[in-house]
CSV table of C-alpha atoms and ligand atoms in Angstrom, one decimal:
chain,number,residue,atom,x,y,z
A,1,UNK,CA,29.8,12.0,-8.1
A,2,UNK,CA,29.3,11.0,-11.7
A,3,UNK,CA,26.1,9.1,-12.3
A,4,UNK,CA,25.0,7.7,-15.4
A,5,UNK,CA,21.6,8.4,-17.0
A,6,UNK,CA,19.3,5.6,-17.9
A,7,UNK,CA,17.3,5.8,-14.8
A,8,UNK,CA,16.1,9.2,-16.6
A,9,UNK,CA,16.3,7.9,-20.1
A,10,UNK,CA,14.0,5.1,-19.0
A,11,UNK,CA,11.8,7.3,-16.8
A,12,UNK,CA,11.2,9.6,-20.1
A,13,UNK,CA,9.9,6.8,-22.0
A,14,UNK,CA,7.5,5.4,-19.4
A,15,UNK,CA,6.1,8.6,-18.8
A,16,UNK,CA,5.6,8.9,-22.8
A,17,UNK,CA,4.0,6.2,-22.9
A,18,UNK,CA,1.3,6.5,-20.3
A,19,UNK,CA,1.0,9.7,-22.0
A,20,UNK,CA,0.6,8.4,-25.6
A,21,UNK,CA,-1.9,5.5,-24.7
A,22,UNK,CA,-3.8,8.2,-22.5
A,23,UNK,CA,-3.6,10.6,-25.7
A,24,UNK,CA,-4.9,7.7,-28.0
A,25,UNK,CA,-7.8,7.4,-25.8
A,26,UNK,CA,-9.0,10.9,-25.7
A,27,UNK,CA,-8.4,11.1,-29.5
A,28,UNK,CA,-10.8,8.1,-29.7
A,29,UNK,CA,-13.5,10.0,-28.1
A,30,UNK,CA,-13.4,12.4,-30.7
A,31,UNK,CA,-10.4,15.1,-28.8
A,32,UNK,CA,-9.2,15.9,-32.0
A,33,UNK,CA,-5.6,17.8,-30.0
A,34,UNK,CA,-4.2,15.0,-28.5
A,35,UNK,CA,-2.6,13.2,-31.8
A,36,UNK,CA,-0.1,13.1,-33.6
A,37,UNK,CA,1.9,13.2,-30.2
A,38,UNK,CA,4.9,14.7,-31.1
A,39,UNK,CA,8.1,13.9,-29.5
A,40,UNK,CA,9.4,16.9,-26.7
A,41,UNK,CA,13.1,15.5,-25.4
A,42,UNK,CA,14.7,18.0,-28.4
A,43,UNK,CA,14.8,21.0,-27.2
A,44,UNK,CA,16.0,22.5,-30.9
A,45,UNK,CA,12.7,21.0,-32.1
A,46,UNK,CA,10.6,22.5,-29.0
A,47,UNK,CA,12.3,25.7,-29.4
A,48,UNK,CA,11.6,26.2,-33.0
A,49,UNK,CA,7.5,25.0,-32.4
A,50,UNK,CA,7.1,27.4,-29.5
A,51,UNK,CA,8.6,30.3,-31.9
A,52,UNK,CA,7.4,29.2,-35.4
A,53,UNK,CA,4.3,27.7,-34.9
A,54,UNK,CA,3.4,28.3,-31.2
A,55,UNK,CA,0.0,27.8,-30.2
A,56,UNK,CA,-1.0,25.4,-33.2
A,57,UNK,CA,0.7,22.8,-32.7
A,58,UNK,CA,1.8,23.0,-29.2
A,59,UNK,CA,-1.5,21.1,-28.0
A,60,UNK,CA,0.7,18.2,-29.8
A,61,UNK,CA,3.9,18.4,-28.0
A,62,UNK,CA,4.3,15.4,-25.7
A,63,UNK,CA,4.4,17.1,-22.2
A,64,UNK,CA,6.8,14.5,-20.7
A,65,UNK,CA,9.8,16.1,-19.7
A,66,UNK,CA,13.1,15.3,-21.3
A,67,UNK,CA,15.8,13.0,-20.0
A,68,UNK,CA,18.2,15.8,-18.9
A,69,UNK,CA,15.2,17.6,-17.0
A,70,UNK,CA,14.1,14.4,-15.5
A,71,UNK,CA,17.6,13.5,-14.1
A,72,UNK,CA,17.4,17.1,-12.7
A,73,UNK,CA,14.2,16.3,-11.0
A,74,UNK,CA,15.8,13.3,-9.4
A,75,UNK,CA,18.9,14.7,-8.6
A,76,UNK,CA,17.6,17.4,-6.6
A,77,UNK,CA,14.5,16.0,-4.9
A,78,UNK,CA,15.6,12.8,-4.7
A,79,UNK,CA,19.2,11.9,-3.9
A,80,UNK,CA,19.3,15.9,-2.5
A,81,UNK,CA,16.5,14.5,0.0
A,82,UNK,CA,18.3,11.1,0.8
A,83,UNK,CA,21.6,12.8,1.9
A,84,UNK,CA,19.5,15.6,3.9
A,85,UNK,CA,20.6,18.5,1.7
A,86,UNK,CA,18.5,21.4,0.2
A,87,UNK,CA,18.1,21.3,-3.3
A,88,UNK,CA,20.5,24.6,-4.2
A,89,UNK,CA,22.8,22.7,-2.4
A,90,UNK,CA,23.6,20.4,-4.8
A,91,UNK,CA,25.5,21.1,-8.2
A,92,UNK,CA,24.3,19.2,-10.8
A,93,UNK,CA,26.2,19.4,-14.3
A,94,UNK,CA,25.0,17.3,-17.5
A,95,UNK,CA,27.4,16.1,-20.4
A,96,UNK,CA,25.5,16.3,-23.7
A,97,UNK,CA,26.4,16.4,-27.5
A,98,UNK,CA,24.1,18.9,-27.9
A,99,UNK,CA,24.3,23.5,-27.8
A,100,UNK,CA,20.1,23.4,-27.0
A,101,UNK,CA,20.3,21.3,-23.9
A,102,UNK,CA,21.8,24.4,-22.3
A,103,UNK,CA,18.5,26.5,-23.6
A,104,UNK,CA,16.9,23.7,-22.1
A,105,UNK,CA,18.0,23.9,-18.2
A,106,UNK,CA,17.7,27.6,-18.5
A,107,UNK,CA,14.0,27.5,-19.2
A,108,UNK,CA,12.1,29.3,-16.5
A,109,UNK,CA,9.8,26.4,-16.2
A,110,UNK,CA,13.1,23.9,-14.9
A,111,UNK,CA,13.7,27.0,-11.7
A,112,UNK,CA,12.5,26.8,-8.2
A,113,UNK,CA,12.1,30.4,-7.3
A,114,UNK,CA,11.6,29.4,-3.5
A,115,UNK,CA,14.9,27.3,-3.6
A,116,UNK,CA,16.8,29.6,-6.2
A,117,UNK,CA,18.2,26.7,-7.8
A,118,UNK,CA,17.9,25.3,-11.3
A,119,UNK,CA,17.2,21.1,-12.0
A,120,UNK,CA,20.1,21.4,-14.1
A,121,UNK,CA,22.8,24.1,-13.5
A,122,UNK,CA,25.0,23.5,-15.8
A,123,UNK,CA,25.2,21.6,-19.3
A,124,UNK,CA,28.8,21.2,-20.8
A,125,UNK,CA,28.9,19.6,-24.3
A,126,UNK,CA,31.1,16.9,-25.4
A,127,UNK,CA,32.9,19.1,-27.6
A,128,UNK,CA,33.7,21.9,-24.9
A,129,UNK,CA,35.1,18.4,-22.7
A,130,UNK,CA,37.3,18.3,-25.8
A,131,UNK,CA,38.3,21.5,-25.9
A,132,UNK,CA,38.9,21.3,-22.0
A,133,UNK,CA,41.3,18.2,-22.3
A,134,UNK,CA,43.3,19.6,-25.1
A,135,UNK,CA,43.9,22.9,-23.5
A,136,UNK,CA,45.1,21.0,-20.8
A,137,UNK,CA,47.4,18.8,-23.2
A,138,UNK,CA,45.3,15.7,-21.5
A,139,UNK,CA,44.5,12.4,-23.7
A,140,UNK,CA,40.9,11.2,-22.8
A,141,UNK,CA,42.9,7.6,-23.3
A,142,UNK,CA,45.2,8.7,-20.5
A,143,UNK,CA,42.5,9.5,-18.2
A,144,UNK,CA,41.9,7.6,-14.9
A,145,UNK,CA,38.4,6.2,-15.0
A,146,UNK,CA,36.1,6.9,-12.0
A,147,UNK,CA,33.9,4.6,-10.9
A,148,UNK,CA,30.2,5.7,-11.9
A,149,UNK,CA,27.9,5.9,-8.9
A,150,UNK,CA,24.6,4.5,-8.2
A,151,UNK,CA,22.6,6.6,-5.7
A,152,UNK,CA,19.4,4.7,-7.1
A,153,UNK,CA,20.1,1.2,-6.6
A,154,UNK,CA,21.1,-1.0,-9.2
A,155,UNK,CA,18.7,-1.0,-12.3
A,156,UNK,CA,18.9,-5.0,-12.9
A,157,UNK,CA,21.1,-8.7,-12.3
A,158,UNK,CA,23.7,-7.6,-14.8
A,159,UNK,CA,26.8,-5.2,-13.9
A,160,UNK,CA,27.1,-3.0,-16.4
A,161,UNK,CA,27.6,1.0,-16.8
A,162,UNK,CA,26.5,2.0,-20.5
A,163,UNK,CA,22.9,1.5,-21.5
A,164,UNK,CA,21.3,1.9,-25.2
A,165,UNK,CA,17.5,1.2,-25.7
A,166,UNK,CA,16.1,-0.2,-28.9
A,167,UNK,CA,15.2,1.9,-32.0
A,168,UNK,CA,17.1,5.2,-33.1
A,169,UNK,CA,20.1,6.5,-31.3
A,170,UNK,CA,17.8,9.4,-29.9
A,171,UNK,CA,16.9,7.6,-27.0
A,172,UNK,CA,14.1,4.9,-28.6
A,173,UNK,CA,10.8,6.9,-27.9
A,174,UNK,CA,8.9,6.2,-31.5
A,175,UNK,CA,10.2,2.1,-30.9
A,176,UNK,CA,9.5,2.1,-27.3
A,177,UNK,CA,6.0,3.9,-27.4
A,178,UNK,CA,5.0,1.7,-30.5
A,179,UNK,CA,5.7,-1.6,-28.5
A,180,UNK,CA,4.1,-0.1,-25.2
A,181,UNK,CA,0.5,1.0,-27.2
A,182,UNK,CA,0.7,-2.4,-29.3
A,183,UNK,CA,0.6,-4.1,-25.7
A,184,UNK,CA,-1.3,-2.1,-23.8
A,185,UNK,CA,-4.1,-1.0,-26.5
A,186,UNK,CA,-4.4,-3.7,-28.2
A,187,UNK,CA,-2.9,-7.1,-26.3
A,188,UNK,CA,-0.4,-7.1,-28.7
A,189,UNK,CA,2.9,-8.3,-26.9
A,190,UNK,CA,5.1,-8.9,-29.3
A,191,UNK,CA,4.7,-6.3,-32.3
A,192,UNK,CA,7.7,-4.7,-33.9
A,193,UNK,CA,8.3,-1.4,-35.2
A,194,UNK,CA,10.1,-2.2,-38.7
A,195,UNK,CA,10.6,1.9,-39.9
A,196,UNK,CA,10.8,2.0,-43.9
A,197,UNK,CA,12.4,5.4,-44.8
A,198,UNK,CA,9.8,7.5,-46.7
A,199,UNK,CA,11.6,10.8,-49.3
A,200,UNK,CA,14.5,10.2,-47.4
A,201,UNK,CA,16.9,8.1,-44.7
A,202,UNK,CA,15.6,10.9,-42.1
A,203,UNK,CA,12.5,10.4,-42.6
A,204,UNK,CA,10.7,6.9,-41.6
A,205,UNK,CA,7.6,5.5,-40.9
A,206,UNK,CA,6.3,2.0,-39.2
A,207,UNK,CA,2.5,1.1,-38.6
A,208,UNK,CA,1.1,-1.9,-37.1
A,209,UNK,CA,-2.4,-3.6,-38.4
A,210,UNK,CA,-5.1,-5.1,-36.2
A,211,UNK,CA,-7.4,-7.3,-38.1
A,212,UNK,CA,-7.2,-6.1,-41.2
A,213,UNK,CA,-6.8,-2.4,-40.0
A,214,UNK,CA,-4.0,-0.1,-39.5
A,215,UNK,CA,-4.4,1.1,-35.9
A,216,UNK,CA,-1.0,2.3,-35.2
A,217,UNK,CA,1.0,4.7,-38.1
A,218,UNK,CA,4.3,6.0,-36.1
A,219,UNK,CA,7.3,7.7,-38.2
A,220,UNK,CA,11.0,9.7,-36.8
A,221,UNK,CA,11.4,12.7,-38.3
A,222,UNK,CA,15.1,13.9,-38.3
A,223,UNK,CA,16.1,17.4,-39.2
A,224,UNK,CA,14.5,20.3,-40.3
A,225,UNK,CA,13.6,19.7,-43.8
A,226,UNK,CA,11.8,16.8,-42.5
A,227,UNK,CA,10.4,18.9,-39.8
A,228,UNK,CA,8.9,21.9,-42.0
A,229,UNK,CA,7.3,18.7,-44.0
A,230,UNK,CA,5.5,17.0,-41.1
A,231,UNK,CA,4.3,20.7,-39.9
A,232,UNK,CA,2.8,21.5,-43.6
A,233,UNK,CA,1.1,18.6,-43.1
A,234,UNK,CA,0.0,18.8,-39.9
A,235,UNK,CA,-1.4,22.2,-41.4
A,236,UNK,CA,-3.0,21.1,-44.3
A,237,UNK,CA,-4.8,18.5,-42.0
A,238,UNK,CA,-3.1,15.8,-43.9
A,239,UNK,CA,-0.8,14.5,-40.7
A,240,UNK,CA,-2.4,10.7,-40.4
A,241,UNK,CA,0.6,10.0,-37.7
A,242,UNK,CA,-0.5,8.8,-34.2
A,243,UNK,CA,2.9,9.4,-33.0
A,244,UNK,CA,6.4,11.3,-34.2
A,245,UNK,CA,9.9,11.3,-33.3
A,246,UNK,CA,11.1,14.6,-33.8
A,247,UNK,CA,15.0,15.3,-33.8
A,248,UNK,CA,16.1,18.6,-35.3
A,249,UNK,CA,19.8,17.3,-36.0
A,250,UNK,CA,20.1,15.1,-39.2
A,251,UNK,CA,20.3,11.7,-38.1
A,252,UNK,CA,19.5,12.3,-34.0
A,253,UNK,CA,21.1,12.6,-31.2
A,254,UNK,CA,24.3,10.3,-32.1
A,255,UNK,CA,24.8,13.4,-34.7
A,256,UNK,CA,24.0,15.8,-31.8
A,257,UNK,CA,25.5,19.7,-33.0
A,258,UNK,CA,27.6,19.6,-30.4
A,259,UNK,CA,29.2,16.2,-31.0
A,260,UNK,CA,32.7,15.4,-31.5
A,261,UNK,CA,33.6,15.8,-35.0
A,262,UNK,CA,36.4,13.4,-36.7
A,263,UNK,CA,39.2,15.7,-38.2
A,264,UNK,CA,38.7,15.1,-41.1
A,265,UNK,CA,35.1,16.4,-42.0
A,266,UNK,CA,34.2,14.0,-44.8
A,267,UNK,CA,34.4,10.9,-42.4
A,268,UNK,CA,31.4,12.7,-40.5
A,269,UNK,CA,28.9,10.3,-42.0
A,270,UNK,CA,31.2,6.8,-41.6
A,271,UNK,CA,31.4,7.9,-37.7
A,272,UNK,CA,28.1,8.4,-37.3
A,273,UNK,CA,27.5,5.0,-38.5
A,274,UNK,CA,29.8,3.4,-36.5
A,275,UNK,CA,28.3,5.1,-33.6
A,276,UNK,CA,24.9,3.7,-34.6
A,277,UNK,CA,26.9,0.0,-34.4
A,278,UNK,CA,28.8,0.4,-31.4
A,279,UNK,CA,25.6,1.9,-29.6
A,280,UNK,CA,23.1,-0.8,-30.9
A,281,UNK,CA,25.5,-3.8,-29.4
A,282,UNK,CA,25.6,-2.2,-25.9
A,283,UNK,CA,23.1,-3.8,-23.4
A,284,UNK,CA,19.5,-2.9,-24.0
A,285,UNK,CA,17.4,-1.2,-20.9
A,286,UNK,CA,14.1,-2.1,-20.4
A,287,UNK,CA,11.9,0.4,-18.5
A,288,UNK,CA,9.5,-2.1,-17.8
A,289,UNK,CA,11.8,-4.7,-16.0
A,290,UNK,CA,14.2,-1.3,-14.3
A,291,UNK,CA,14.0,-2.4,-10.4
A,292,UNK,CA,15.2,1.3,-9.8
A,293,UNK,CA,12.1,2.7,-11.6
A,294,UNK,CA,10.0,0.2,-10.1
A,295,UNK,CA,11.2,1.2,-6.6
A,296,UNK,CA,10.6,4.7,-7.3
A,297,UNK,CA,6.8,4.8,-8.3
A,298,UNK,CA,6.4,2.7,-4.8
A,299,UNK,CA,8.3,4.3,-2.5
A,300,UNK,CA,8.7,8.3,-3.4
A,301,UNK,CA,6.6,8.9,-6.1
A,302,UNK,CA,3.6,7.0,-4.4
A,303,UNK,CA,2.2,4.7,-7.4
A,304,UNK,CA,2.2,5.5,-11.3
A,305,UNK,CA,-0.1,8.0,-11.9
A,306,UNK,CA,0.8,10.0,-9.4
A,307,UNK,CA,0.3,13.8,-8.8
A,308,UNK,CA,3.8,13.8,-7.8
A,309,UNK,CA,5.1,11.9,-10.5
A,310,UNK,CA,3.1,14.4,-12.7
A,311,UNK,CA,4.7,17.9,-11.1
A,312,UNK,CA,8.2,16.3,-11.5
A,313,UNK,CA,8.1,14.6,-15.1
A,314,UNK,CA,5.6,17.1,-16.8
A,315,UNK,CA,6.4,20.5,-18.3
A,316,UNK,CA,4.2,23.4,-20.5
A,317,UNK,CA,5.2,24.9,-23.5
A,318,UNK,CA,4.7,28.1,-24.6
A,319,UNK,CA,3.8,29.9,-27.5
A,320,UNK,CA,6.7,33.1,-28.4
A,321,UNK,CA,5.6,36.3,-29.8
A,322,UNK,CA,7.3,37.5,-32.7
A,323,UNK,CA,7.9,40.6,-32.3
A,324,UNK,CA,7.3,43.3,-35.3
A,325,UNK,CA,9.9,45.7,-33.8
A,326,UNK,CA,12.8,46.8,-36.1
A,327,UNK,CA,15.2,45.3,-33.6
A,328,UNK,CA,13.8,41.8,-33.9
A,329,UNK,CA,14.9,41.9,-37.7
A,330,UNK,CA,17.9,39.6,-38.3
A,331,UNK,CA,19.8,40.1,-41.8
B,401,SF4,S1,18.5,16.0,-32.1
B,401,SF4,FE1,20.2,17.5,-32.0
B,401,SF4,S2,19.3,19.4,-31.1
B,401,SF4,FE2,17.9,17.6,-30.7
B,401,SF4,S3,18.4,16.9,-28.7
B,401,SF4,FE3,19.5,15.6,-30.2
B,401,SF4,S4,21.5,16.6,-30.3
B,401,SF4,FE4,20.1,18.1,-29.4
């Protein structure tokens, strides 16, 4: 079966959030951990905190699971459950432009010890389905299309098998969340998040102003110069951010390490743009308005705070000792 993946995408940022606006509240009441929330669905990004800066700024780290882990979750305790089949029965494979999303499904945290099965089993990258093709002198132009399945119902009116969401090509968390607080914390339906790049294009920030006051301050962070900026910051105490996209590839997702490159290296940047045009004209989702989702949190996940919805969407982090061994050196 090939399925497509906004049912997750849209589940990530719904759960992110009810996270964020819970996070807000605590930090209101003086929980000084809970902000800036800082964005988890990179696993380059999460990788790098857990190693470089581990139990600092972890508190921080959105604990929403990614889209990938979250389509794992449904995959095989969902549709495994609907078709009567044991979760290691079911082999579930991701496509991604991205090396860490394999680090990501092999995190201990994503493996049911009592099932012996992983949420995502494999993870092959859009270059390696490159690779595969031409090895096998196949055109992806000459390719039969097969029709993309939808084991969760049909997300809304309008038939259509590509989804983008608003905001950056990374999957829209800082312009989702932004719209989401705006409404929910402070009856503000229609607010916009209107990013102005900072030092750099990679580095942006929007913030939204309640009578007079700025009560939202949100900014996307792309790549790690920007990254190793927003964490001396965060150190020096001098992070005012309520909330931060964090992508550790230069420009997001769209420019994902394991992307397809154009031959001709110097064009990287003009295809980058015109995958940033030709993703922003596909049909928006809206999580809100997804019948699927809505079904879900009824029917299996029994309403939206759910513990269930909790085990299956959440994940931990966890701090990685360096180790002062001559081995660990790396030249
Ligand atoms: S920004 Fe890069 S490393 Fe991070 S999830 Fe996207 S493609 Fe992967």
């Amino acid at each position: 079966m090939v399925l497509d993946m906004t049912v997750a995408d849209d589940l990530a940022l719904i759960e992110s959030a009810k996270e964020f606006v819970e996070r807000y509240r605590s930090f209101q009441e003086d929980d000084q951990n809970q902000l800036p929330m800082l964005s988890s669905s990179c696993p380059g990004w999460v990788c790098y905190a857990e190693k470089t800066h581990g139990n600092f700024v972890l508190p921080y780290v959105s604990v929403t699971k990614s889209p990938q882990q979250i389509m794992g979750s449904l995959v095989k305790y969902h549709y495994a459950q609907t078709r009567n089949l044991s979760p290691e029965r079911v082999y579930h494979i991701t496509l991604m432009p991205c090396y860490d999303k394999k680090l990501e499904a092999s995190r201990p945290d994503f493996y049911n010890e009592l099932k012996e099965t992983r949420d995502v089993d494999c993870v092959i990258t859009s270059i390696e389905i490159e690779q595969m093709l031409n090895q096998e002198g196949i055109s992806l132009q000459n390719v039969t299309r097969n029709e993309i399945q939808k084991p969760f119902g049909n997300y809304n009116q309008l038939e259509c098998n590509i989804w983008s969401h608003q905001g950056s090509g990374s999957g829209g968390y800082a312009d989702y969340i932004f719209r989401y607080a705006a409404k929910n914390l402070f009856q503000e339906p229609n607010a916009k998040l209107e990013l102005k790049s900072l030092r750099n294009p990679d580095f942006q920030e929007a913030v939204l102003e309640k009578n007079g006051k700025m009560v939202l301050r949100f900014a996307v962070a792309n790549g790690f110069r920007n990254i190793q900026n927003l964490m001396q910051k965060l150190k020096r105490g001098k992070c005012s951010y309520h909330y931060v996209e964090v992508m550790a590839c230069p420009s997001g997702c769209l420019n994902g390490g394991a992307q397809i490159r154009p031959q001709d290296k110097s064009h990287l940047r003009e295809l980058v743009m015109k995958m940033e045009e030709v993703y922003s004209k596909l049909p928006q989702s809206n999580p809100e308005e997804n019948l699927v989702l809505i079904d879900l949190y009824k029917t299996w996940l029994g309403g939206d705070h759910s513990e269930k919805a909790n085990a299956l969407f959440h994940t931990k982090y966890h701090q990685i000792e360096k180790m002062n061994t001559a081995h660990s050196i790396k030249w």
